[in-house]
Coordinates of C-alpha atoms in Angstrom, one line a residue:
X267 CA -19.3 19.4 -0.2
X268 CA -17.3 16.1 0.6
X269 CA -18.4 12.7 -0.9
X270 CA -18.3 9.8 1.1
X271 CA -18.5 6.1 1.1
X272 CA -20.8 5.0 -1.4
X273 CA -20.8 8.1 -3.3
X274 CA -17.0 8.4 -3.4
X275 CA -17.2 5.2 -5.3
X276 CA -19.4 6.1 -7.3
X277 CA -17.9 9.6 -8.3
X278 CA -14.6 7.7 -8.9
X279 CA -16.6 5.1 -11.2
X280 CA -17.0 8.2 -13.3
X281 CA -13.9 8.6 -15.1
X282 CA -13.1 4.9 -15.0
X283 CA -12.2 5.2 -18.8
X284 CA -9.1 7.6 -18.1
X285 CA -6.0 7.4 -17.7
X286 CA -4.2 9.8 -15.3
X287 CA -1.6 12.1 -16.8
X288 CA 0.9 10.5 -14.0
X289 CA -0.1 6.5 -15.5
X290 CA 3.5 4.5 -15.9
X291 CA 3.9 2.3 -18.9
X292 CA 3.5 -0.2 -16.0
X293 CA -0.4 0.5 -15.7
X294 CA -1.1 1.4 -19.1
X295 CA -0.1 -2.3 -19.3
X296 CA -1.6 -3.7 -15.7
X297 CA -5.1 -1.5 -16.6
X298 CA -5.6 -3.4 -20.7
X299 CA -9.1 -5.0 -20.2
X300 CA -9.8 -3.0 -16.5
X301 CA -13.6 -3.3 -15.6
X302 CA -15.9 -2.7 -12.7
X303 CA -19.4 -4.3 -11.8
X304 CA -21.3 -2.4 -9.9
X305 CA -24.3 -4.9 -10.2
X306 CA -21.9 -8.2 -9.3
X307 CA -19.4 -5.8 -7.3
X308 CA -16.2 -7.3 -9.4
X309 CA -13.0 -6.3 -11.1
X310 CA -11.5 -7.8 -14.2
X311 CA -8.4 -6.7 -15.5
X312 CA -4.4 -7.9 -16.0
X313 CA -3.3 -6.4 -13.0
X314 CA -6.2 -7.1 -10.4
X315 CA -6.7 -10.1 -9.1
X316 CA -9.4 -10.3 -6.8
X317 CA -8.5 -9.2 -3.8
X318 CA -5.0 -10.2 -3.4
X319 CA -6.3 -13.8 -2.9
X320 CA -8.3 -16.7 -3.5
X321 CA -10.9 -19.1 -2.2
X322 CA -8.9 -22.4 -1.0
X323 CA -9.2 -25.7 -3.3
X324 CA -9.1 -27.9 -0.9
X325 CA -7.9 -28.4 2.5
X326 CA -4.5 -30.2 1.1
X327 CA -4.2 -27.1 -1.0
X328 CA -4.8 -24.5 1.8
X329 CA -2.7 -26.4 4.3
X330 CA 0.6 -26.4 1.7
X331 CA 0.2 -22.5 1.8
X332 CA 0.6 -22.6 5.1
X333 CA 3.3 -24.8 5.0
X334 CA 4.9 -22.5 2.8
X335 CA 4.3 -19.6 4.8
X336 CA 6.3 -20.5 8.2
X337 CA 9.5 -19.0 6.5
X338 CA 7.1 -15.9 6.9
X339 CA 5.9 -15.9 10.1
X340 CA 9.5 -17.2 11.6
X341 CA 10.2 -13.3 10.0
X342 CA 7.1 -11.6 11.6
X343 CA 7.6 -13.0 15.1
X344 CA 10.2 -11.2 16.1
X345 CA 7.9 -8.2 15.9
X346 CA 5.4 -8.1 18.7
X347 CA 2.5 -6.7 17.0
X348 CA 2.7 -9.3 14.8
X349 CA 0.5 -11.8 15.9
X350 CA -2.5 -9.4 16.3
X351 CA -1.5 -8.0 12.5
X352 CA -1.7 -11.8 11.3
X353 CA -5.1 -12.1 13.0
X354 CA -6.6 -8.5 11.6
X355 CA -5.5 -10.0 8.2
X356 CA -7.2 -13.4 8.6
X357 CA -10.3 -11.4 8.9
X358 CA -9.9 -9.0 6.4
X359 CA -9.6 -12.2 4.4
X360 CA -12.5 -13.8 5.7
X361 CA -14.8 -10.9 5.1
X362 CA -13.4 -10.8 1.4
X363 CA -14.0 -14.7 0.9
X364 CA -10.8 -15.2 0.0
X365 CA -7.5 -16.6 1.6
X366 CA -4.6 -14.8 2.9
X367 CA -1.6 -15.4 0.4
X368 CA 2.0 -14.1 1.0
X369 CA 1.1 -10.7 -0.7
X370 CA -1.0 -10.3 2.5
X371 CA 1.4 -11.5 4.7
X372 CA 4.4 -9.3 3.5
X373 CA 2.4 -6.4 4.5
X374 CA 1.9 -8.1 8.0
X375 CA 5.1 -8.1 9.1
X376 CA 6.1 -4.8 6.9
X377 CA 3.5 -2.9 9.7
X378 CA 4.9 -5.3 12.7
X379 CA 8.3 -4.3 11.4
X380 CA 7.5 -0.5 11.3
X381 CA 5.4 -0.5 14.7
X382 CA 9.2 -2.2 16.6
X383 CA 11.0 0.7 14.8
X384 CA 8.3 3.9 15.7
X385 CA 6.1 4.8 18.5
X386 CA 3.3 4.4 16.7
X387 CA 0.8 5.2 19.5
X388 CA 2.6 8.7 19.2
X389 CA 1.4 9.6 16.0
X390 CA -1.1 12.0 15.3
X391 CA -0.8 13.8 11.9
X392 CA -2.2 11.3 9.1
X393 CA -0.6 7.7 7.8
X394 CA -0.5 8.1 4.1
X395 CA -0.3 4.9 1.9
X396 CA 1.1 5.8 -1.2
X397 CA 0.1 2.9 -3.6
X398 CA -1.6 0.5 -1.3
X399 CA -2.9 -2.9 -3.2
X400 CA -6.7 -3.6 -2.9
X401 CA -6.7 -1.5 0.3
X402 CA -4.5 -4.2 2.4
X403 CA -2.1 -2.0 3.9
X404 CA -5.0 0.5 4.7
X405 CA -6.8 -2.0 6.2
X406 CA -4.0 -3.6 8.2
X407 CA -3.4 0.1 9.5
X408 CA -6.7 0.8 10.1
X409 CA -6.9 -2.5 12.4
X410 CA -3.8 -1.9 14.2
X411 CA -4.7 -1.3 17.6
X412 CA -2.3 1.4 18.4
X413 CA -2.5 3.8 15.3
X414 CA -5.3 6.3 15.5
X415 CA -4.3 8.4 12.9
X416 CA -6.4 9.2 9.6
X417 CA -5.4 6.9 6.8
X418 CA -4.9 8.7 3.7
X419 CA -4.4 6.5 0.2
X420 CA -3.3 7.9 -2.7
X421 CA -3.5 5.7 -6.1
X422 CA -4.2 5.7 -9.3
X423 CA -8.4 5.9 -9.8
X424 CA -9.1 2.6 -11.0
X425 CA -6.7 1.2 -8.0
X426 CA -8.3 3.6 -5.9
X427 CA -11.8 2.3 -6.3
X428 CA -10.8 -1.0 -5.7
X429 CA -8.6 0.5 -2.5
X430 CA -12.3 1.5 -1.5
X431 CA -14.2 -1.6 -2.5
X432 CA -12.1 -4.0 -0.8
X433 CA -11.7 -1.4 2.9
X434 CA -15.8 -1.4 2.5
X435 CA -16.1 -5.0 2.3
X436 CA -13.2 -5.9 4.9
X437 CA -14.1 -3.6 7.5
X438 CA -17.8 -2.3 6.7
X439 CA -18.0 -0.1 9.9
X440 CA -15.0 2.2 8.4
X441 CA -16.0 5.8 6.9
X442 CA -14.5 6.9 3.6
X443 CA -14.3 10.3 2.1
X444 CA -12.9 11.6 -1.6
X445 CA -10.5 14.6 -1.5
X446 CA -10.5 16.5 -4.9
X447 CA -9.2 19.8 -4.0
X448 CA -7.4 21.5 -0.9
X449 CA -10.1 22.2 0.2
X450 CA -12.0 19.0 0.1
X451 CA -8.3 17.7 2.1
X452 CA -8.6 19.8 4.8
X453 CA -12.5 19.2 5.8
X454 CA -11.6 15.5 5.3
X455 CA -8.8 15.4 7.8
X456 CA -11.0 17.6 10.1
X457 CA -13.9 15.7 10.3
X458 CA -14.7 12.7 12.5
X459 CA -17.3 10.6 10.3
X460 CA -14.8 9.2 8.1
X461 CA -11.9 7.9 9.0
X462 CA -9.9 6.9 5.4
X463 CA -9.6 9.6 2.5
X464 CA -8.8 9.0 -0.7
X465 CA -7.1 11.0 -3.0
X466 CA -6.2 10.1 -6.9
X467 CA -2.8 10.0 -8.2
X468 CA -3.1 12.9 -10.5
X469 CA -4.0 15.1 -7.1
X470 CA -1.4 14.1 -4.7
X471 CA 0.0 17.4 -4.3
X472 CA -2.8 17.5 -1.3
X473 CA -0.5 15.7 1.1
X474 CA 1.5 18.5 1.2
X475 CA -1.6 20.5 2.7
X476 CA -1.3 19.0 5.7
X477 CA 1.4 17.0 7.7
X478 CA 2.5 13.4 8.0
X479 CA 3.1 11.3 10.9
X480 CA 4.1 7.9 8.5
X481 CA 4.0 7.7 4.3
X482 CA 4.6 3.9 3.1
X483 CA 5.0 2.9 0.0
X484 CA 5.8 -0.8 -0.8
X485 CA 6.0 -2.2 -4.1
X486 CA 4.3 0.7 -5.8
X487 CA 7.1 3.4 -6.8
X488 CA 9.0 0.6 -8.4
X489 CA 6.5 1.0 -11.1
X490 CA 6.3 4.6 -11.3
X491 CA 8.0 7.1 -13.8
X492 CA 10.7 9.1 -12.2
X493 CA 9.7 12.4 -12.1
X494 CA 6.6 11.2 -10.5
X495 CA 8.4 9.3 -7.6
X496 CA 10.4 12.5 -7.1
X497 CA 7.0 14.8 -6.8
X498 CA 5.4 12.0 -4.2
X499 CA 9.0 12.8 -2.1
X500 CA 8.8 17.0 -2.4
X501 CA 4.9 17.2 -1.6
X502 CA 6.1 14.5 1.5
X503 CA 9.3 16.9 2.6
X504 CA 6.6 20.1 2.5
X505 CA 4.1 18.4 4.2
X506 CA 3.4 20.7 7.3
X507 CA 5.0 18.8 10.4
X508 CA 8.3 18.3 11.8
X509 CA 8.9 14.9 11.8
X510 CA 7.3 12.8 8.6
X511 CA 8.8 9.1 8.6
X512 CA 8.6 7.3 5.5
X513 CA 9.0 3.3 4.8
X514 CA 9.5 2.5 1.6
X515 CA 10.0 -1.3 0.0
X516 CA 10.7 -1.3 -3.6
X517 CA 13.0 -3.4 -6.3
X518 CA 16.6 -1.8 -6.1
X519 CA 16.0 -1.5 -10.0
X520 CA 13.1 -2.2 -12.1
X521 CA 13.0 -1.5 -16.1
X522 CA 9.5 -0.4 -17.2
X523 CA 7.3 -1.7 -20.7
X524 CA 8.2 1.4 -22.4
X525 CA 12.3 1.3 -21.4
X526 CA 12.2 4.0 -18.4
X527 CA 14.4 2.1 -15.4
X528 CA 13.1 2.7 -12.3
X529 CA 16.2 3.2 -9.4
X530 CA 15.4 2.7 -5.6
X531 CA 18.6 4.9 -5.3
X532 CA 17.2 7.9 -7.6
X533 CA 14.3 7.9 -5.5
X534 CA 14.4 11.6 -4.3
X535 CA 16.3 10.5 -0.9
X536 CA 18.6 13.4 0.5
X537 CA 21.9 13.6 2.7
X538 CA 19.9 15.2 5.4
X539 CA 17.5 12.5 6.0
X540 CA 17.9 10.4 9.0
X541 CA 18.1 6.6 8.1
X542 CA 16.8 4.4 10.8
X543 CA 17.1 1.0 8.9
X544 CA 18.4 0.5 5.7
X545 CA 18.9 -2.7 3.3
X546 CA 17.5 -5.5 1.7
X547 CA 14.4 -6.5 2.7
X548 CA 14.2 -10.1 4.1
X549 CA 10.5 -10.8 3.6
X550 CA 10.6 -9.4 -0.2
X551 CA 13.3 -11.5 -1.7
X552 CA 11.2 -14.8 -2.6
X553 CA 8.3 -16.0 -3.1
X554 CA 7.1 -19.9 -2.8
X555 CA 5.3 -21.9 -5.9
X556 CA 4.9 -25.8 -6.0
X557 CA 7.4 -26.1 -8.3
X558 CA 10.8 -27.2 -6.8
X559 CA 13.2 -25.9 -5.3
X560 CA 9.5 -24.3 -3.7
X561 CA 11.5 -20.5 -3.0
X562 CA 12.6 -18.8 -5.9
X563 CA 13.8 -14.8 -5.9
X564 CA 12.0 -12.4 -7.0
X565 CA 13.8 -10.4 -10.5
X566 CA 16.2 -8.4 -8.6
X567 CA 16.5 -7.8 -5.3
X568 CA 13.9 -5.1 -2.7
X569 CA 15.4 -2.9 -0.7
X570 CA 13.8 -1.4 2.3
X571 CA 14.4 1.8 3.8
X572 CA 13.0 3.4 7.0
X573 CA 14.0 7.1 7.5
X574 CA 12.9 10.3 8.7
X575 CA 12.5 13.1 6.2
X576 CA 14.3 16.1 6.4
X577 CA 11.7 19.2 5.6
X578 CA 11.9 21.8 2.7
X579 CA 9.8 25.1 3.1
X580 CA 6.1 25.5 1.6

């Protein structure tokens, strides 16, 4: 029997204290000190701040973000869904009590990007979010007035209950489900109560039970291991649909706390795929501080990559 909403959460507050067999170094590290209220509803940990922003200091202190942040939306208007994206996120924000911050407003203009490049009104199999950050991109997609699709997030558990937490909060009229088993996929994709399902890390094998319309993945395989970067792109390629397009935004290299490097290049990309947009990302490379010179790059440079997967059998 499916679990939903509250009692997802609360079945994925269960095993809080474990690690997934497909943890990098990178969240063995980002999960030290990881905690969950359910009584004040808050995370602690080295890797989560809350919510991907926070409450403004003052007016002088919210007005030089935004001051910072024209470089940002000079990028996201030339994407015409952008301006409704911005306005979902400020929202989403609102309804979190916090501010939107230029995490949030990469992610903007990532979807406004992706929506110029696809018809995403002609979508129907499920978006799949591999990695999303306190449910942002899922709720970004989820608002975008076009995509109708299912939403399906696949994270590590302690990420994924804070996936859930913040989708709840943001957007408290949207359904969510808990996949364990192929099983539990297939009922979740078929019924109409819940439109997000969540699926752990250590199951995402599922997505290959059904197809893919769009995967994304920004920022997130960057810190996985190989081999598990390479198992997100087979269960994608088997996934059971023609056409599966998959945007992905990640450091061209990235060295991990335990000494494994992390490639964009080794990714699992093949000769057969069809590239649609391919190169460095212009909305990834910097980020502002108040510290002069104000911009500074990030440690490396992102490469994005928009392309439609070629398809290996079942």
């Amino acid at each position: 029997m499916l679990v939903s909403n509250e009692a997802a959460m609360k079945a994925l507050e269960e095993g809080l204290g474990e690690l997934e067999a497909s943890t990098s170094s990178h969240w063995v590290k980002m999960l030290e000190g990881y905690e969950y209220s359910h009584s004040s509803q808050t995370f602690r940990g080295r890797g989560l701040p809350e919510g991907e922003g926070a409450p403004s200091q003052s007016l002088v202190h919210e007005l030089a973000h935004r001051l910072f942040q024209l470089p940002y939306h000079r990028m996201g208007s030339r994407y015409p869904a952008f301006r409704s994206l911005l306005g979902a996120a400020r929202k989403i924000h609102k309804n979190r009590g916090n501010q939107l911050r230029v995490g949030t407003l990469r992610q903007v203009v990532a979807l406004a990007f992706i929506d110029h490049e696809l018809e995403m009104a002609a979508l129907t199999e499920p978006t799949v979010i591999i990695g999303d950050g306190f449910g942002l991109m899922g709720c970004l997609a989820l608002s975008h007035k076009h995509l109708t699709t299912k939403i399906v997030l696949v994270n590590l558990r302690q990420n994924l209950l804070a996936d859930a937490f913040y989708i709840r909060k943001s957007l408290p009229d949207e359904g969510l489900v808990l996949a364990e088993t192929p099983e539990d996929y297939q009922n979740a994709l078929d019924q109409d109560e819940c439109r997000v399902v969540l699926v752990r890390a250590d199951n995402a094998e599922l997505i290959s039970h059904r197809g893919i319309g769009l995967a994304i993945n920004i920022a997130a395989m960057q810190e996985m291991d190989p081999e598990i970067t390479r198992s997100y792109f087979s269960g994608m390629r088997r996934s059971r649909n023609d056409s599966t397009f998959f945007y992905c935004a990640n450091r061209e290299k990235k060295t991990l706390p335990d000494g494994t490097v992390s490639r964009f290049a080794d990714y699992g990309w093949c000769d057969d795929d069809e590239v649609l947009v391919d190169g460095l990302c212009p909305w990834m490379q910097k980020y502002y501080s108040p510290r002069p010179p104000f911009y500074h790059p990030y440690d490396g440079p992102h490469r994005h990559r928009l392309v439609k997967l070629s398809k290996e059998q079942a």
